[in-house]
Short mmCIF file of C-alpha atoms in Angstrom, two decimals:
data_model
loop_
_atom_site.label_atom_id
_atom_site.label_comp_id
_atom_site.label_asym_id
_atom_site.label_seq_id
_atom_site.Cartn_x
_atom_site.Cartn_y
_atom_site.Cartn_z
CA ASP A 813 -63.90 57.50 -84.39
CA PHE A 814 -65.87 60.32 -83.36
CA GLU A 815 -69.24 59.78 -85.01
CA PRO A 816 -72.24 61.27 -82.46
CA TRP A 817 -70.78 64.51 -82.28
CA LEU A 818 -71.47 64.87 -86.15
CA LYS A 819 -74.66 62.77 -86.09
CA LYS A 820 -76.21 65.10 -83.93
CA TYR A 821 -75.46 67.85 -86.11
CA LEU A 822 -77.02 66.13 -89.36
CA ALA A 823 -79.78 64.80 -88.09
CA GLU A 824 -81.98 67.26 -88.87
CA PHE A 825 -81.33 66.76 -92.21
CA ALA A 826 -83.33 63.29 -92.25
CA LEU A 827 -86.17 64.68 -90.17
CA GLN A 828 -87.76 67.15 -88.01
CA SER A 829 -86.06 66.89 -84.51
CA ILE A 830 -84.49 68.94 -81.68
CA ASP A 831 -81.07 69.50 -82.64
CA THR A 832 -79.37 68.66 -79.25
CA ASP A 833 -78.97 66.16 -77.06
CA ASN A 834 -80.59 67.57 -74.08
CA PHE A 835 -84.16 65.94 -75.16
CA LYS A 836 -84.73 62.13 -75.40
CA ALA A 837 -87.90 60.82 -77.01
CA HIS A 838 -89.29 57.23 -77.71
CA LEU A 839 -89.06 56.33 -81.55
CA THR A 840 -92.36 55.35 -83.49
CA SER A 841 -91.51 54.85 -87.53
CA HIS A 842 -93.27 53.88 -89.89
CA PHE A 843 -91.66 52.11 -92.86
CA ALA A 844 -93.00 51.31 -96.57
CA HIS A 845 -90.78 49.35 -99.15
CA LYS A 846 -91.43 46.70 -101.92
CA PRO A 847 -92.29 43.38 -100.83
CA GLU A 848 -90.05 41.28 -102.27
CA ILE A 849 -87.17 43.18 -99.98
CA ASN A 850 -86.44 42.11 -96.76
CA GLN A 851 -86.70 43.67 -93.50
CA ILE A 852 -84.59 43.49 -90.36
CA GLU A 853 -86.85 40.93 -88.11
CA TRP A 854 -87.22 42.09 -84.67
CA ASP A 855 -89.25 42.20 -81.68
CA LEU A 856 -89.32 45.74 -81.80
CA TRP A 857 -91.60 45.84 -84.99
CA LEU A 858 -95.22 46.19 -84.06
CA ASN A 859 -97.59 44.05 -85.04
CA THR A 860 -100.38 46.37 -86.70
CA THR A 861 -103.70 44.71 -87.87
CA GLY A 862 -104.66 45.07 -90.61
CA MET A 863 -101.21 46.30 -92.74
CA PRO A 864 -99.22 44.25 -95.13
CA PRO A 865 -95.98 42.87 -93.72
CA HIS A 866 -94.19 45.24 -96.36
CA ILE A 867 -95.05 47.91 -94.38
CA PRO A 868 -94.21 47.74 -90.94
CA ASN A 869 -94.12 50.15 -88.02
CA PHE A 870 -91.21 50.17 -85.65
CA TYR A 871 -91.22 51.15 -82.03
CA GLN A 872 -88.07 51.97 -80.00
CA PRO A 873 -89.38 51.91 -76.04
CA ILE A 874 -86.27 53.70 -74.30
CA LYS A 875 -86.06 57.13 -75.01
CA VAL A 876 -83.00 58.34 -77.18
CA PRO A 877 -81.57 61.68 -78.25
CA SER A 878 -81.94 62.50 -82.34
CA TYR A 879 -78.31 61.54 -82.91
CA LEU A 880 -79.14 57.45 -82.44
CA VAL A 881 -81.51 57.92 -85.43
CA ALA A 882 -80.48 55.99 -88.10
CA ILE A 883 -82.23 54.35 -91.34
CA VAL A 884 -80.21 51.89 -93.44
CA VAL A 885 -81.64 50.19 -96.80
CA GLY A 886 -80.13 47.60 -99.10
CA ASN A 887 -79.76 44.51 -100.61
CA LEU A 888 -79.14 42.93 -96.65
CA ALA A 889 -78.62 39.39 -95.73
CA SER A 890 -78.35 38.09 -91.60
CA TYR A 891 -76.47 35.85 -90.16
CA LYS A 892 -77.10 34.67 -86.85
CA ILE A 893 -74.22 34.46 -84.68
CA SER A 894 -75.95 34.04 -81.20
CA GLU A 895 -79.50 34.35 -79.57
CA ARG A 896 -79.86 38.01 -79.76
CA CYS A 897 -76.64 38.84 -82.37
CA SER A 898 -77.03 38.94 -85.94
CA VAL A 899 -74.64 40.45 -88.45
CA TRP A 900 -76.25 41.74 -91.56
CA SER A 901 -74.38 43.02 -94.54
CA GLU A 902 -74.84 42.61 -98.76
CA PRO A 903 -74.79 38.97 -99.43
CA GLU A 904 -71.39 38.34 -100.64
CA LEU A 905 -69.92 39.33 -97.28
CA VAL A 906 -72.61 38.48 -94.54
CA LYS A 907 -70.76 35.11 -93.75
CA GLU A 908 -66.97 36.87 -93.80
CA ALA A 909 -68.77 39.64 -91.74
CA ALA A 910 -69.97 36.72 -89.46
CA ASP A 911 -66.49 35.50 -88.93
CA GLU A 912 -64.92 38.62 -88.03
CA PHE A 913 -67.46 39.30 -85.46
CA ASN A 914 -67.91 36.20 -83.84
CA GLU A 915 -67.18 37.19 -80.57
CA THR A 916 -69.79 39.79 -80.30
CA GLU A 917 -71.90 37.90 -77.57
CA LYS A 918 -68.88 37.50 -75.08
CA PHE A 919 -68.02 41.05 -75.41
CA LEU A 920 -71.57 42.09 -74.83
CA SER A 921 -72.07 39.47 -71.79
CA THR A 922 -68.69 40.54 -70.48
CA ALA A 923 -69.82 44.10 -70.84
CA GLU A 924 -73.06 43.11 -68.50
CA GLU A 925 -70.65 42.02 -65.87
CA ILE A 926 -69.45 45.33 -65.74
CA CYS A 927 -72.28 47.50 -66.44
CA GLY A 928 -75.32 45.62 -66.04
CA THR A 929 -78.19 44.15 -67.83
CA TYR A 930 -78.37 44.95 -71.52
CA VAL A 931 -81.75 46.28 -71.71
CA TRP A 932 -82.19 46.97 -75.45
CA GLY A 933 -82.79 43.67 -76.17
CA VAL A 934 -81.38 42.58 -79.59
CA TYR A 935 -77.66 43.66 -80.61
CA ASP A 936 -77.14 43.20 -84.29
CA LEU A 937 -74.34 44.77 -86.38
CA VAL A 938 -74.93 45.97 -90.12
CA MET A 939 -71.46 46.45 -92.47
CA LEU A 940 -71.90 49.73 -94.33
CA PRO A 941 -70.69 50.51 -97.55
CA PRO A 942 -66.79 51.18 -97.43
CA SER A 943 -67.69 55.04 -97.72
CA PHE A 944 -69.10 54.97 -94.40
CA PRO A 945 -66.58 57.47 -92.96
CA PHE A 946 -66.41 55.74 -89.14
CA GLY A 947 -65.24 52.84 -87.51
CA GLY A 948 -68.78 52.34 -85.65
CA MET A 949 -72.11 54.28 -84.74
CA GLU A 950 -73.62 52.91 -81.77
CA ASN A 951 -77.63 53.17 -83.33
CA PRO A 952 -79.35 50.89 -80.06
CA CYS A 953 -80.38 47.55 -81.52
CA LEU A 954 -78.23 47.95 -84.74
CA THR A 955 -74.73 49.27 -84.89
CA PHE A 956 -73.22 50.64 -87.83
CA VAL A 957 -69.76 49.37 -88.48
CA THR A 958 -67.44 49.65 -91.67
CA PRO A 959 -65.95 46.93 -93.69
CA THR A 960 -61.93 47.76 -92.93
CA LEU A 961 -62.67 46.01 -89.68
CA LEU A 962 -62.42 42.77 -91.73
CA ALA A 963 -59.21 41.83 -90.99
CA GLY A 964 -59.47 37.94 -91.38
CA ASP A 965 -58.80 37.12 -88.06
CA GLY A 966 -60.95 39.46 -85.92
CA SER A 967 -57.87 41.29 -84.75
CA LEU A 968 -60.27 44.91 -85.24
CA ALA A 969 -62.93 43.58 -83.89
CA ALA A 970 -62.75 45.45 -80.41
CA VAL A 971 -64.29 48.45 -82.17
CA VAL A 972 -67.38 46.24 -81.74
CA ALA A 973 -66.70 45.79 -78.07
CA HIS A 974 -66.44 49.87 -77.85
CA GLU A 975 -69.65 50.40 -79.54
CA ILE A 976 -71.94 47.62 -77.04
CA SER A 977 -70.05 49.55 -74.36
CA HIS A 978 -71.78 52.53 -75.81
CA SER A 979 -74.99 50.80 -74.75
CA TRP A 980 -74.60 52.16 -71.50
CA THR A 981 -72.47 54.94 -71.52
CA GLY A 982 -73.99 57.58 -74.17
CA ASN A 983 -77.22 55.59 -75.46
CA LEU A 984 -78.60 55.35 -71.52
CA VAL A 985 -76.70 57.82 -69.67
CA THR A 986 -76.02 60.65 -72.32
CA ASN A 987 -73.84 63.97 -72.60
CA ARG A 988 -76.53 66.73 -72.27
CA ASN A 989 -74.52 68.52 -74.86
CA PHE A 990 -71.60 68.14 -76.77
CA GLU A 991 -69.31 70.19 -74.59
CA HIS A 992 -69.07 67.30 -72.40
CA PHE A 993 -68.98 64.79 -75.28
CA TRP A 994 -66.07 62.97 -73.06
CA LEU A 995 -68.18 61.80 -70.53
CA ASN A 996 -69.88 59.73 -73.53
CA GLU A 997 -66.46 58.79 -75.14
CA GLY A 998 -64.05 58.39 -72.25
CA PHE A 999 -66.28 56.45 -70.29
CA THR A 1000 -66.88 54.08 -73.52
CA MET A 1001 -63.10 54.06 -73.99
CA PHE A 1002 -63.16 52.96 -70.50
CA VAL A 1003 -65.51 50.38 -70.22
CA GLU A 1004 -64.56 48.80 -73.57
CA ARG A 1005 -60.88 48.45 -72.62
CA LYS A 1006 -62.17 46.87 -69.24
CA ILE A 1007 -63.68 44.19 -71.71
CA THR A 1008 -60.34 44.01 -73.06
CA GLY A 1009 -58.82 43.28 -69.75
CA ARG A 1010 -61.68 40.76 -68.73
CA LEU A 1011 -61.15 38.85 -71.87
CA ARG A 1012 -57.40 39.05 -72.62
CA GLY A 1013 -56.24 40.14 -69.07
CA GLU A 1014 -54.84 43.35 -67.96
CA ALA A 1015 -51.69 43.52 -69.60
CA GLU A 1016 -53.62 43.66 -72.92
CA ARG A 1017 -55.89 46.51 -71.43
CA HIS A 1018 -52.57 48.49 -70.21
CA PHE A 1019 -51.15 47.83 -73.46
CA ASP A 1020 -54.35 49.06 -75.53
CA ALA A 1021 -54.23 52.23 -73.43
CA LEU A 1022 -50.76 52.81 -73.50
CA SER A 1023 -51.04 52.78 -77.63
CA GLY A 1024 -54.15 55.38 -77.27
CA LEU A 1025 -51.50 57.49 -75.48
CA LYS A 1026 -49.67 57.34 -78.44
CA ASP A 1027 -52.67 58.78 -80.73
CA LEU A 1028 -53.61 61.37 -78.31
CA LYS A 1029 -50.02 62.51 -78.45
CA GLN A 1030 -49.99 62.64 -82.31
CA ALA A 1031 -53.60 64.34 -81.99
CA LEU A 1032 -52.35 66.87 -79.95
CA LYS A 1033 -49.57 67.54 -82.27
CA THR A 1034 -51.51 67.88 -85.21
CA LEU A 1035 -54.13 70.13 -83.76
CA GLY A 1036 -51.61 71.96 -81.50
CA GLU A 1037 -51.49 71.49 -77.68
CA ASP A 1038 -53.17 74.83 -77.05
CA ASN A 1039 -55.83 74.69 -79.15
CA PRO A 1040 -58.98 74.75 -76.69
CA LEU A 1041 -60.37 71.97 -78.50
CA THR A 1042 -57.96 69.74 -77.34
CA LYS A 1043 -59.56 70.42 -73.72
CA LEU A 1044 -61.90 67.73 -72.27
CA ILE A 1045 -64.51 70.39 -71.79
CA VAL A 1046 -64.65 72.26 -74.76
CA ASP A 1047 -66.48 75.54 -75.76
CA LEU A 1048 -68.30 74.79 -79.10
CA LYS A 1049 -70.16 78.16 -79.36
CA HIS A 1050 -69.06 79.55 -83.14
CA THR A 1051 -67.77 76.46 -83.80
CA HIS A 1052 -68.79 73.74 -86.33
CA PRO A 1053 -68.85 70.60 -85.22
CA ASP A 1054 -66.98 68.59 -88.36
CA ASP A 1055 -63.96 70.89 -87.25
CA ALA A 1056 -64.24 69.95 -83.80
CA PHE A 1057 -63.91 66.32 -83.24
CA SER A 1058 -60.26 64.85 -82.35
CA THR A 1059 -59.42 61.73 -80.32
CA CYS A 1060 -58.54 63.91 -77.12
CA PRO A 1061 -62.57 63.36 -75.32
CA TYR A 1062 -62.02 59.88 -76.10
CA GLU A 1063 -58.46 58.97 -74.95
CA LYS A 1064 -57.98 62.19 -72.50
CA GLY A 1065 -61.24 61.04 -70.66
CA HIS A 1066 -60.13 57.56 -71.04
CA THR A 1067 -56.83 58.51 -69.02
CA PHE A 1068 -58.08 60.53 -66.62
CA LEU A 1069 -60.61 57.70 -65.57
CA PHE A 1070 -57.98 55.37 -65.77
CA TYR A 1071 -55.80 57.55 -63.26
CA LEU A 1072 -58.91 57.87 -61.22
CA GLU A 1073 -59.61 54.04 -60.76
CA GLN A 1074 -55.55 53.32 -60.23
CA LEU A 1075 -56.22 56.34 -57.19
CA LEU A 1076 -58.69 54.86 -55.80
CA GLY A 1077 -58.96 50.93 -56.46
CA GLY A 1078 -57.69 47.91 -58.01
CA PRO A 1079 -58.59 46.42 -61.22
CA ARG A 1080 -61.74 44.86 -60.59
CA ASP A 1081 -63.30 44.42 -57.09
CA GLY A 1082 -63.61 48.09 -55.52
CA SER A 1083 -62.63 49.98 -58.52
CA LEU A 1084 -63.85 52.57 -60.87
CA ALA A 1085 -65.54 50.12 -62.98
CA ALA A 1086 -67.91 48.72 -60.28
CA VAL A 1087 -68.89 52.44 -59.12
CA VAL A 1088 -69.41 53.40 -62.71
CA ALA A 1089 -72.16 49.93 -63.22
CA HIS A 1090 -73.41 50.81 -60.07
CA GLU A 1091 -74.40 54.51 -60.64
CA ILE A 1092 -75.52 53.82 -64.81
CA SER A 1093 -77.48 50.90 -63.63
CA HIS A 1094 -79.15 52.90 -61.12
CA SER A 1095 -78.80 56.81 -60.36
CA TRP A 1096 -78.02 57.79 -64.26
CA THR A 1097 -80.29 55.68 -66.45
CA GLY A 1098 -81.52 57.40 -69.03
CA ASN A 1099 -80.19 60.73 -67.57
CA LEU A 1100 -78.42 63.67 -69.43
CA VAL A 1101 -75.32 64.32 -67.72
CA THR A 1102 -72.71 67.42 -67.42
CA ASN A 1103 -68.87 67.18 -66.21
CA ARG A 1104 -70.30 68.79 -63.33
CA ASN A 1105 -72.75 65.96 -62.33
CA PHE A 1106 -69.62 63.87 -62.74
CA GLU A 1107 -67.32 65.78 -60.34
CA HIS A 1108 -70.35 66.13 -57.78
CA PHE A 1109 -70.55 62.35 -57.82
CA TRP A 1110 -67.05 61.68 -57.07
CA LEU A 1111 -66.41 64.05 -54.50
CA ASN A 1112 -69.16 63.24 -52.76
CA GLU A 1113 -71.33 59.88 -53.02
CA GLY A 1114 -68.08 57.92 -54.98
CA PHE A 1115 -65.75 58.92 -52.05
CA THR A 1116 -68.31 57.44 -49.71
CA MET A 1117 -68.53 53.95 -51.51
CA PHE A 1118 -64.64 54.13 -50.42
CA VAL A 1119 -63.71 56.27 -47.80
CA GLU A 1120 -63.87 52.83 -45.19
CA ARG A 1121 -61.40 50.99 -47.46
CA LYS A 1122 -60.01 53.01 -49.76
CA ILE A 1123 -60.00 57.30 -49.21
CA THR A 1124 -57.68 58.93 -47.01
CA GLY A 1125 -57.73 62.68 -46.81
CA ARG A 1126 -55.01 62.67 -48.85
CA LEU A 1127 -55.88 60.69 -51.58
CA ARG A 1128 -59.20 62.71 -51.55
CA GLY A 1129 -57.51 66.31 -51.31
CA GLU A 1130 -55.25 64.80 -54.18
CA ALA A 1131 -58.24 63.84 -56.31
CA GLU A 1132 -59.67 67.49 -55.85
CA ARG A 1133 -56.89 69.04 -56.67
CA HIS A 1134 -56.22 67.38 -60.42
CA PHE A 1135 -59.63 67.05 -61.06
CA ASP A 1136 -60.05 70.75 -62.52
CA ALA A 1137 -57.17 70.54 -63.81
CA LEU A 1138 -57.39 66.92 -65.89
CA SER A 1139 -60.72 67.50 -66.56
CA GLY A 1140 -61.06 71.57 -67.74
CA LEU A 1141 -57.99 71.75 -68.97
CA LYS A 1142 -55.08 70.87 -71.85
CA ASP A 1143 -52.66 68.75 -69.95
CA LEU A 1144 -52.16 65.05 -68.68
CA LYS A 1145 -49.09 64.76 -67.85
CA GLN A 1146 -49.42 64.43 -64.02
CA ALA A 1147 -52.33 61.77 -64.62
CA VAL A 1148 -50.22 59.73 -66.87
CA SER A 1149 -46.61 60.17 -64.99
CA SER A 1150 -48.49 58.97 -61.90
CA THR A 1151 -50.51 55.83 -63.56
CA GLY A 1152 -48.57 52.27 -63.08
CA TYR A 1153 -48.98 51.01 -66.59
CA ASP A 1154 -48.30 47.60 -67.13
CA THR A 1155 -45.68 48.24 -70.43
CA SER A 1156 -44.45 44.55 -70.38
CA LEU A 1157 -46.35 44.34 -73.84
CA GLN A 1158 -44.98 47.31 -75.25
CA ASP A 1159 -41.69 46.72 -74.17
CA VAL A 1160 -40.99 44.39 -77.21
CA CYS A 1161 -42.36 46.39 -79.47
CA ASN A 1162 -39.90 49.30 -78.04
CA ASP A 1163 -36.83 47.03 -78.44
CA LEU A 1164 -37.13 46.37 -81.89
CA ALA A 1165 -38.01 49.54 -83.07
CA ASN A 1166 -34.77 51.03 -81.18
CA ARG A 1167 -33.04 48.09 -82.84
CA TRP A 1168 -34.19 49.20 -86.78
CA ILE A 1169 -33.46 53.00 -85.56
CA SER A 1170 -29.68 52.50 -84.42
CA TRP A 1171 -29.45 49.44 -87.06
CA ASN A 1172 -26.39 51.49 -89.60
CA HIS A 1173 -28.47 50.57 -92.74
CA THR A 1174 -24.95 50.50 -95.08
CA LYS A 1175 -24.38 47.31 -93.20
CA GLU A 1176 -25.95 43.72 -93.54
CA THR A 1177 -29.39 43.89 -92.22
CA PRO A 1178 -29.84 41.66 -88.74
CA PHE A 1179 -33.70 41.27 -89.06
CA SER A 1180 -35.76 38.58 -90.41
CA LYS A 1181 -39.44 37.83 -90.37
CA GLN A 1182 -39.13 36.04 -87.42
CA ASP A 1183 -38.89 39.17 -85.79
CA LEU A 1184 -42.75 39.59 -85.93
CA ALA A 1185 -43.79 36.19 -85.53
CA ALA A 1186 -44.68 36.09 -81.98
CA PHE A 1187 -46.51 39.70 -82.05
CA THR A 1188 -50.01 40.03 -81.90
CA PRO A 1189 -51.65 42.40 -84.47
CA GLY A 1190 -51.88 45.01 -82.31
CA GLN A 1191 -47.86 45.24 -81.25
CA LYS A 1192 -47.24 45.27 -85.21
CA ILE A 1193 -49.45 48.19 -85.03
CA GLU A 1194 -47.85 49.29 -82.30
CA PHE A 1195 -44.35 48.77 -83.79
CA LEU A 1196 -45.12 51.06 -86.87
CA ALA A 1197 -46.16 54.01 -84.17
CA ILE A 1198 -43.09 53.88 -82.52
CA LEU A 1199 -41.04 54.39 -85.82
CA LEU A 1200 -43.90 56.89 -86.84
CA ASP A 1201 -43.28 58.99 -83.11
CA LYS A 1202 -39.60 58.18 -83.05
CA GLU A 1203 -39.49 59.59 -86.99
CA MET A 1204 -37.70 56.94 -88.37
CA TYR A 1205 -38.15 58.26 -92.04
CA ASP A 1206 -34.54 57.12 -93.48
CA LEU A 1207 -35.61 55.74 -97.05
CA PRO A 1208 -33.31 52.85 -97.04
CA LYS A 1209 -34.21 51.79 -93.95
CA VAL A 1210 -37.99 51.61 -94.64
CA LYS A 1211 -37.39 50.17 -97.59
CA SER A 1212 -35.53 47.15 -95.88
CA LEU A 1213 -38.69 46.79 -93.68
CA GLN A 1214 -40.77 45.90 -96.63
CA ASP A 1215 -37.73 43.74 -97.60
CA VAL A 1216 -37.53 42.06 -94.12
CA TYR A 1217 -41.86 42.24 -93.61
CA ARG A 1218 -43.77 42.35 -96.58
CA PHE A 1219 -46.09 45.08 -95.22
CA ASN A 1220 -47.55 45.76 -98.14
CA GLY A 1221 -49.41 42.32 -98.26
CA VAL A 1222 -51.20 42.81 -95.18
CA ARG A 1223 -54.67 43.34 -95.00
CA ASN A 1224 -55.20 44.87 -91.74
CA CYS A 1225 -56.24 48.47 -91.75
CA GLU A 1226 -54.69 49.46 -89.21
CA ILE A 1227 -50.88 48.16 -89.92
CA ARG A 1228 -51.53 49.21 -93.68
CA PHE A 1229 -52.28 52.96 -92.65
CA ARG A 1230 -49.61 53.40 -90.21
CA TRP A 1231 -47.18 51.50 -92.86
CA LEU A 1232 -48.33 53.46 -95.81
CA LYS A 1233 -48.00 56.81 -93.45
CA LEU A 1234 -44.34 56.07 -92.69
CA CYS A 1235 -43.72 55.43 -96.55
CA LEU A 1236 -44.95 58.94 -97.46
CA LYS A 1237 -42.98 60.45 -94.45
CA ALA A 1238 -39.81 58.76 -96.06
CA ARG A 1239 -40.72 60.29 -99.24
CA TRP A 1240 -40.84 56.71 -100.95
CA LYS A 1241 -42.47 57.89 -104.33
CA GLU A 1242 -43.00 53.87 -105.64
CA GLN A 1243 -45.43 53.95 -102.61
CA VAL A 1244 -47.96 56.56 -103.41
CA PRO A 1245 -49.89 54.10 -105.93
CA HIS A 1246 -50.34 52.22 -102.70
CA VAL A 1247 -51.70 55.04 -100.51
CA ILE A 1248 -54.13 56.02 -103.48
CA ASP A 1249 -55.59 52.64 -103.48
CA MET A 1250 -56.07 52.57 -99.87
CA VAL A 1251 -57.82 56.31 -99.69
CA THR A 1252 -59.78 55.56 -102.58
CA SER A 1253 -60.88 51.81 -101.89
CA GLN A 1254 -62.87 53.37 -98.47
CA GLY A 1255 -63.66 56.53 -96.95
CA ARG A 1256 -63.07 55.90 -92.90
CA MET A 1257 -62.09 59.52 -92.25
CA LYS A 1258 -59.44 57.97 -89.49
CA TYR A 1259 -57.26 57.04 -92.43
CA VAL A 1260 -58.28 59.00 -95.42
CA ARG A 1261 -57.59 62.64 -93.75
CA PRO A 1262 -54.19 61.51 -92.38
CA LEU A 1263 -52.83 59.99 -95.62
CA TYR A 1264 -54.35 62.98 -97.79
CA ARG A 1265 -52.69 65.56 -94.94
CA GLU A 1266 -49.48 63.81 -95.80
CA LEU A 1267 -49.65 63.62 -99.70
CA TYR A 1268 -50.64 67.56 -99.61
CA ALA A 1269 -47.30 68.21 -97.10
CA TRP A 1270 -45.00 66.47 -99.70
CA GLU A 1271 -44.76 68.85 -102.46
CA ASP A 1272 -44.48 66.32 -105.18
CA THR A 1273 -47.43 64.66 -104.44
CA ARG A 1274 -49.48 67.50 -103.65
CA GLN A 1275 -51.14 68.18 -106.92
CA THR A 1276 -51.90 64.28 -106.85
CA ALA A 1277 -53.63 64.54 -103.85
CA ILE A 1278 -55.99 67.61 -104.83
CA ASP A 1279 -56.38 66.06 -108.33
CA THR A 1280 -57.30 62.37 -106.41
CA PHE A 1281 -60.11 64.19 -103.78
CA LYS A 1282 -61.58 65.94 -107.03
CA GLN A 1283 -62.17 62.76 -108.90
CA HIS A 1284 -63.21 60.79 -105.81
CA ARG A 1285 -65.02 63.77 -104.16
CA LYS A 1286 -68.69 62.38 -105.36
CA GLN A 1287 -68.10 58.86 -104.16
CA MET A 1288 -67.30 60.44 -100.52
CA MET A 1289 -69.84 60.93 -97.63
CA TYR A 1290 -70.42 64.52 -96.78
CA VAL A 1291 -68.43 64.90 -93.71
CA THR A 1292 -65.32 63.07 -95.75
CA ALA A 1293 -65.62 65.37 -98.30
CA TYR A 1294 -65.84 68.62 -96.05
CA THR A 1295 -63.39 67.68 -94.30
CA LEU A 1296 -60.40 66.70 -96.69
CA ALA A 1297 -61.65 69.94 -98.71
CA LYS A 1298 -60.01 71.89 -95.61
CA ASP A 1299 -57.43 69.49 -95.29
CA LEU A 1300 -56.09 70.38 -98.79
CA LYS A 1301 -56.91 74.13 -98.16
CA LEU A 1302 -59.56 73.90 -100.87
CA GLY A 1303 -61.95 76.10 -98.97
CA ASP A 1304 -65.34 75.67 -97.82
CA LEU A 1305 -67.00 73.03 -99.64
CA ASP A 1306 -70.22 74.03 -99.40
CA SER A 1307 -69.48 77.52 -100.90
CA ALA A 1308 -67.49 76.09 -103.41
CA GLU A 1309 -70.53 73.47 -104.46
CA LYS A 1310 -73.21 76.61 -104.40
CA LYS A 1311 -70.65 77.96 -106.79
CA ALA A 1312 -70.18 75.67 -109.36
CA GLU A 1313 -74.08 74.65 -108.96
CA SER A 1314 -74.78 78.25 -109.63
CA LYS A 1315 -72.15 78.50 -112.73
CA GLY A 1316 -73.74 74.98 -113.87
#
């Protein structure tokens, strides 16, 4: 999810603000609402003498950049899940959301073990309507999340761990500008997966990292490996922010940090995470940073911390040689090939996928629903991702997948998305209504953009994609509609809307 890159560009439409991350400020807000409407009760509301309760003042004592300013208004109810964590949503879904995100306090406490004290006071979640185009947005004190995370078993709640991690990496220490966006998101992915490692074990952390590499590979395939926007440090001159986001700063950034950790230390004590936590808690808090700050730290203070026990001249030289190549350029093959991933959880996914790929579909199926009985939701996601990566698009086999595993009835959006993408790749026409249902029932760009692109790429469904977009465009948030219009070759959305208005 790539929200800050976009939000900083759009912030100026909500309030007069300096449209750059190179500026942080305290926030004081004055709200007025009908007395019968509930407001979120926080310690950050100021008690203003003589003011009626429905006209509160809000004060954020920690300086924030403009992209972290957000307001939510609606028919909201809350459910407390710990002393400092509550979930807000429309009343009909608040209990379900609270059950789904019941590990929030555990994520937060684990993040504190890694990064230091949580300084923002409360950590609440608000579940937005389905049109919300992102997985989450790390607004201080009140993270925005999408209802597509409601899987019924908490299996997609890692997004919350990601947004919690931003409380340090991004919100306290912020990239000076979005050409250095990887410093926000690469570090946040790293801390998120450190949380996973503490709570689920290192094998799960490595499994998530390997799954992320597969997403990165797909992004590079879509964008083109030579596309300058796939670099970690990008040049955004003359580039619309909505055109620039991808998974690259997230997964390339994480891979680089994971590589440095493998080079310098073990999974916990004396590792990269300990150094990151130290720097965030002390030297960098409240700062705006660029890649130069990070490079200087690693090649000086970072190495000094390890020199007695960890660093030899050879290792320092290796890190120095790779720093420019890994942090600035397109290719991370060196880091990936030299990093020791634990593949145990992925191996079983590969084994099952390879059995399907090698199976002669004219013979009796050797598969059963028990194949997935011991799989976690993440492994089911990975199984489908492998089939996509290895291009198992044989329609008879894809139909057999449905016969055996009944993927059409799965609620988990990550599984459903990959399953429907595989169906489109196999040109299974009867599945198109399921695809249309997914792209019109929610607006998360991670799902709708790839599925619309697949519909457009198939000549038989190209017009269906265009007609569906035009029919539902008004229910989409702007960034979703803008990017989909480009995906569907409909031209610039702003120009098209201005023409329509002039004709009207």
